[in-house]
């Protein structure tokens, strides 16, 4: 495992350095907000998750010790946990389990300028674990090992989630998931 | 790398090789130059193009300010909490040391039992030397 590019910044935050706080927010807030927005499909809830994630960063900064995961992977895990809390609350799940099966019915054809909303709808309709895998690897550009670590699954399991998620998206967005 | 593995990776990671597992990228680059490789990447790239349409807003200045403002309070409170816990920890270590020391002294140097036999004021070193002789014995 290589050096953690965030480790020094976290140490300075723990020591009470205001410049380090500014640098951390500039570096991580866009990533965490994007992660939450794509997981939740709701900009206001994504902002709440981003704020809560940073509260945890500030609280843990003075005691941060690198374990098995890099700091970036750890904050992704924190943000994802907060997203799942909201998904469970929002959808009033009768059990603690989120659905594993995606609703792959094709979406209506896009009208010009509406493609982004359509992709958002498709992302929200696939199973949350598949969405999580795609968001981490495709949009957040975590490596396969980092994404698998953040999701606490094996790399093989991650690849399976990615492939199933992309097939479901393909079926919904282009109606040709079987090719 | 064979076509099966190449297609499986494209199914999972999409058509951009920089997202593929680093350990397999070199072999993937070679296979990508084949006709079969190009077709697989092109198909994966169509979904990528759709996914790329999904953009998220950059954080607002208000959100940025709110996140930064919370930092000062949280970091200070956490440092104070850690300071108190450190204090409690040191006090605990001190107390444990005192208890352990007392236990050690008790084991190594137990109380000496009083010698009840020599504390009798009437006793002498000859007190139990034997029966007294009488004049009749002589």
Coordinates of C-alpha atoms in Angstrom, one line a residue:
Chain A
X1 CA 0.0 0.0 0.0
X2 CA 1.5 3.3 -1.0
X3 CA 1.6 6.6 0.9
X4 CA -1.7 8.2 1.7
X5 CA -1.9 11.6 0.1
X6 CA -4.4 12.8 2.7
X7 CA -2.5 11.7 5.8
X8 CA -0.5 14.9 6.4
X9 CA -3.6 17.1 5.9
X10 CA -5.6 15.1 8.4
X11 CA -2.7 15.4 10.9
X12 CA -2.7 19.2 10.5
X13 CA -6.5 19.3 10.9
X14 CA -6.1 17.4 14.2
X15 CA -3.6 19.9 15.3
X16 CA -6.1 22.7 14.7
X17 CA -4.7 24.2 11.5
X18 CA -7.4 26.3 9.8
X19 CA -5.6 26.3 6.4
X20 CA -5.7 22.5 6.4
X21 CA -9.5 22.6 7.1
X22 CA -9.9 24.8 4.0
X23 CA -7.7 22.5 1.9
X24 CA -9.6 19.4 3.0
X25 CA -13.0 20.9 2.2
X26 CA -11.8 22.1 -1.2
X27 CA -10.3 18.6 -1.9
X28 CA -13.1 16.4 -0.7
X29 CA -16.4 18.2 -0.6
X30 CA -17.0 18.0 -4.4
X31 CA -16.3 14.3 -4.3
X32 CA -18.5 13.5 -1.3
X33 CA -21.3 15.7 -2.6
X34 CA -21.2 13.9 -6.0
X35 CA -21.2 10.5 -4.3
X36 CA -24.2 11.3 -2.2
X37 CA -26.1 13.0 -5.0
X38 CA -25.7 9.9 -7.2
X39 CA -26.5 7.5 -4.4
X40 CA -29.6 9.4 -3.3
X41 CA -30.7 11.2 -6.4
X42 CA -31.6 14.3 -4.3
X43 CA -29.5 17.4 -4.1
X44 CA -30.7 18.6 -0.7
X45 CA -30.2 15.2 1.0
X46 CA -26.8 14.9 -0.6
X47 CA -25.8 18.3 1.0
X48 CA -26.9 16.9 4.4
X49 CA -24.9 13.8 3.9
X50 CA -21.8 15.8 2.9
X51 CA -22.1 18.0 6.0
X52 CA -22.5 14.9 8.3
X53 CA -19.6 13.2 6.6
X54 CA -17.4 16.2 7.4
X55 CA -18.5 16.4 11.0
X56 CA -17.1 12.8 11.3
X57 CA -13.9 13.9 9.6
X58 CA -13.4 16.8 12.1
X59 CA -14.2 14.5 15.0
X60 CA -11.8 11.8 14.0
X61 CA -8.9 14.0 12.7
X62 CA -7.0 14.3 15.9
X63 CA -7.1 10.6 16.5
X64 CA -6.7 9.4 12.9
X65 CA -4.4 6.5 12.4
X66 CA -4.1 4.8 9.1
X67 CA -5.2 1.2 9.3
X68 CA -5.9 -0.9 6.3
X69 CA -7.7 1.8 4.4
X70 CA -6.7 5.1 2.9
X71 CA -8.4 8.2 4.3
X72 CA -10.3 8.7 1.0
X73 CA -11.6 5.2 1.2
X74 CA -12.7 5.7 4.8
X75 CA -14.6 8.8 4.0
X76 CA -16.3 7.1 1.1
X77 CA -17.4 4.4 3.5
X78 CA -18.7 7.0 6.0
X79 CA -20.7 8.8 3.3
X80 CA -22.1 5.6 2.0
X81 CA -23.3 4.5 5.4
X82 CA -25.0 7.8 5.8
X83 CA -26.6 7.4 2.4
X84 CA -27.9 3.9 3.3
X85 CA -29.4 5.3 6.5
X86 CA -31.4 7.8 4.4
X87 CA -32.4 5.2 1.8
X88 CA -33.8 2.9 4.5
X89 CA -35.6 5.8 6.2
X90 CA -36.9 7.3 3.0
X91 CA -38.3 4.1 1.6
X92 CA -39.5 2.8 5.0
X93 CA -38.1 -0.7 4.4
X94 CA -39.9 -3.3 6.4
X95 CA -36.7 -5.1 6.9
X96 CA -33.1 -4.0 7.2
X97 CA -32.3 -5.3 3.7
X98 CA -32.2 -3.2 0.6
X99 CA -33.5 -4.8 -2.6
X100 CA -30.9 -6.7 -4.7
X101 CA -33.0 -6.9 -7.8
X102 CA -33.2 -4.0 -10.1
X103 CA -36.3 -2.8 -12.0
X104 CA -35.0 -3.1 -15.5
X105 CA -38.0 -2.0 -17.5
X106 CA -36.9 0.4 -20.3
X107 CA -37.4 4.1 -19.5
X108 CA -39.4 6.3 -21.9
X109 CA -37.4 7.7 -24.8
X110 CA -35.6 10.9 -23.8
X111 CA -36.7 14.2 -25.1
X112 CA -33.9 16.5 -26.1
X113 CA -32.2 18.1 -23.1
X114 CA -33.7 15.5 -20.8
X115 CA -31.0 12.9 -20.9
X116 CA -29.5 13.8 -17.6
X117 CA -32.8 13.3 -15.7
X118 CA -33.3 10.0 -17.5
X119 CA -29.8 8.7 -16.4
X120 CA -30.6 9.8 -12.9
X121 CA -33.9 7.9 -12.9
X122 CA -32.1 4.8 -14.2
X123 CA -29.4 5.0 -11.6
X124 CA -32.1 5.3 -8.9
X125 CA -33.9 2.2 -10.2
X126 CA -31.0 -0.2 -10.1
X127 CA -30.3 -2.1 -6.9
X128 CA -28.4 0.1 -4.4
X129 CA -25.4 -2.2 -4.2
X130 CA -25.0 -2.1 -8.0
X131 CA -25.4 1.7 -7.9
X132 CA -22.8 1.9 -5.2
X133 CA -20.3 -0.1 -7.2
X134 CA -20.9 2.0 -10.4
X135 CA -20.7 5.3 -8.5
X136 CA -17.5 4.3 -6.8
X137 CA -15.7 2.9 -9.8
X138 CA -17.2 4.8 -12.7
X139 CA -17.9 8.3 -11.2
X140 CA -15.6 8.5 -8.2
X141 CA -12.8 6.6 -10.1
X142 CA -11.7 4.5 -7.2
X143 CA -9.5 1.6 -8.1
X144 CA -11.1 -1.9 -8.0
X145 CA -9.3 -2.6 -4.8
X146 CA -10.3 0.7 -3.1
X147 CA -13.9 0.3 -4.2
X148 CA -14.0 -3.3 -3.0
X149 CA -12.5 -2.1 0.3
X150 CA -15.1 0.7 0.7
X151 CA -17.9 -1.8 -0.1
X152 CA -16.3 -4.5 2.1
X153 CA -16.6 -7.1 -0.6
X154 CA -14.1 -9.1 -2.7
X155 CA -12.9 -7.8 -6.1
X156 CA -14.8 -10.6 -7.8
X157 CA -18.0 -9.6 -6.0
X158 CA -17.4 -6.0 -7.0
X159 CA -17.0 -7.0 -10.7
X160 CA -20.2 -8.9 -10.5
X161 CA -22.1 -6.0 -9.1
X162 CA -20.6 -3.7 -11.7
X163 CA -21.5 -5.9 -14.6
X164 CA -25.1 -6.5 -13.4
X165 CA -25.6 -2.9 -12.7
X166 CA -24.3 -1.8 -16.2
X167 CA -26.4 -4.4 -17.9
X168 CA -29.5 -3.1 -16.0
X169 CA -28.7 0.5 -17.0
X170 CA -28.1 -0.6 -20.6
X171 CA -31.5 -2.2 -20.6
X172 CA -33.3 0.8 -19.2
X173 CA -31.5 3.5 -21.2
X174 CA -31.0 1.9 -24.5
X175 CA -33.3 -1.1 -24.4
X176 CA -30.6 -3.4 -25.6
X177 CA -29.3 -5.0 -22.4
X178 CA -29.0 -8.4 -24.1
X179 CA -26.3 -7.5 -26.6
Chain B
X1 CA -5.6 -11.8 -22.2
X2 CA -8.3 -13.6 -24.1
X3 CA -11.5 -12.2 -25.6
X4 CA -13.6 -13.6 -22.7
X5 CA -11.7 -11.8 -20.0
X6 CA -11.5 -8.7 -22.0
X7 CA -15.3 -8.6 -22.5
X8 CA -15.9 -9.4 -18.8
X9 CA -13.7 -6.4 -17.8
X10 CA -15.5 -4.1 -20.3
X11 CA -18.9 -5.3 -18.9
X12 CA -17.7 -4.4 -15.4
X13 CA -15.5 -1.3 -15.9
X14 CA -16.7 0.2 -19.1
X15 CA -14.9 1.2 -22.2
X16 CA -12.2 3.4 -20.7
X17 CA -9.1 1.4 -19.9
X18 CA -7.9 3.7 -17.1
X19 CA -10.8 2.4 -14.9
X20 CA -9.7 -1.2 -15.4
X21 CA -7.7 -3.1 -12.8
X22 CA -4.1 -1.8 -13.0
X23 CA -2.7 -5.3 -13.0
X24 CA -4.6 -6.1 -16.3
X25 CA -4.3 -2.8 -18.1
X26 CA -1.1 -3.6 -20.0
X27 CA -2.5 -6.8 -21.5
X28 CA -5.8 -5.0 -22.1
X29 CA -4.1 -2.3 -24.2
X30 CA -2.7 -5.0 -26.5
X31 CA -6.0 -6.7 -26.9
X32 CA -7.8 -3.4 -27.5
X33 CA -5.9 -3.0 -30.7
X34 CA -7.5 -6.1 -32.2
X35 CA -10.8 -5.9 -34.2
X36 CA -12.6 -7.9 -31.5
X37 CA -11.2 -5.6 -28.8
X38 CA -12.3 -2.5 -30.6
X39 CA -15.8 -3.8 -31.0
X40 CA -16.1 -4.7 -27.3
X41 CA -14.9 -1.3 -26.2
X42 CA -17.2 0.5 -28.6
X43 CA -20.2 -1.3 -27.2
X44 CA -19.1 -0.5 -23.6
X45 CA -18.4 3.1 -24.6
X46 CA -22.0 3.7 -25.7
X47 CA -23.2 3.2 -22.1
X48 CA -20.3 5.3 -20.8
X49 CA -21.5 8.1 -23.0
X50 CA -24.9 8.0 -21.5
X51 CA -23.5 7.8 -18.0
X52 CA -21.4 10.8 -18.7
X53 CA -24.5 12.9 -19.2
X54 CA -25.2 12.6 -15.5
X55 CA -23.6 15.6 -13.9
X56 CA -23.8 16.8 -10.3
X57 CA -23.7 20.4 -9.1
X58 CA -20.5 21.8 -7.6
X59 CA -20.8 22.6 -3.9
X60 CA -22.3 26.0 -3.3
X61 CA -20.4 28.7 -1.4
X62 CA -22.9 28.5 1.4
X63 CA -22.3 24.7 1.8
X64 CA -18.6 25.2 1.7
X65 CA -18.9 27.9 4.5
X66 CA -21.2 25.8 6.6
X67 CA -18.8 22.8 6.5
X68 CA -15.7 24.9 7.3
X69 CA -17.6 26.7 10.2
X70 CA -18.4 23.4 11.9
X71 CA -14.8 22.3 11.8
X72 CA -13.5 24.7 14.4
X73 CA -16.0 23.6 17.0
X74 CA -15.8 19.9 16.3
X75 CA -12.0 19.7 16.2
X76 CA -11.7 21.7 19.5
X77 CA -14.3 19.6 21.3
X78 CA -12.7 16.4 20.1
X79 CA -9.3 17.5 21.3
X80 CA -10.8 18.5 24.7
X81 CA -12.5 15.1 24.9
X82 CA -9.2 13.3 24.1
X83 CA -7.4 15.4 26.7
X84 CA -9.8 14.4 29.4
X85 CA -9.7 10.8 28.4
X86 CA -5.9 11.0 28.5
X87 CA -6.1 12.5 32.0
X88 CA -8.5 9.7 33.2
X89 CA -6.2 7.2 31.6
X90 CA -3.1 8.5 33.4
X91 CA -5.0 8.7 36.7
X92 CA -6.1 5.1 36.1
X93 CA -2.5 4.0 35.4
X94 CA -1.4 5.7 38.6
X95 CA -4.0 4.1 40.7
X96 CA -3.3 0.7 39.2
X97 CA 0.4 1.2 40.0
X98 CA -0.3 2.0 43.6
X99 CA -2.5 -1.1 44.0
X100 CA 0.1 -3.2 42.3
X101 CA 2.8 -1.8 44.5
X102 CA 0.9 -2.4 47.7
X103 CA 0.2 -6.0 46.6
X104 CA 3.9 -6.5 45.8
X105 CA 4.9 -5.3 49.3
X106 CA 2.4 -7.6 50.9
X107 CA 3.7 -10.6 49.0
X108 CA 7.4 -10.0 49.3
X109 CA 7.5 -8.6 52.9
X110 CA 4.6 -10.1 54.8
X111 CA 4.0 -9.1 58.5
X112 CA 6.4 -10.8 61.0
X113 CA 4.5 -13.0 63.4
X114 CA 4.9 -11.8 67.1
X115 CA 6.9 -14.2 69.3
X116 CA 4.4 -14.8 72.0
X117 CA 6.7 -17.2 73.8
X118 CA 9.3 -14.7 74.9
X119 CA 6.9 -11.9 75.9
X120 CA 6.2 -13.4 79.3
X121 CA 7.8 -11.1 81.9
X122 CA 8.4 -14.0 84.3
X123 CA 10.1 -16.2 81.9
X124 CA 13.9 -16.7 81.8
X125 CA 16.2 -18.6 79.6
X126 CA 16.3 -21.3 82.1
X127 CA 12.6 -21.2 82.9
X128 CA 11.9 -24.6 81.4
X129 CA 15.2 -26.2 81.9
X130 CA 13.8 -29.0 84.0
X131 CA 12.2 -29.8 87.3
X132 CA 13.5 -28.0 90.4
X133 CA 15.7 -30.1 92.8
X134 CA 14.6 -30.2 96.5
X135 CA 16.8 -30.7 99.6
X136 CA 15.3 -34.2 99.9
X137 CA 16.8 -35.1 96.5
X138 CA 20.3 -34.3 97.6

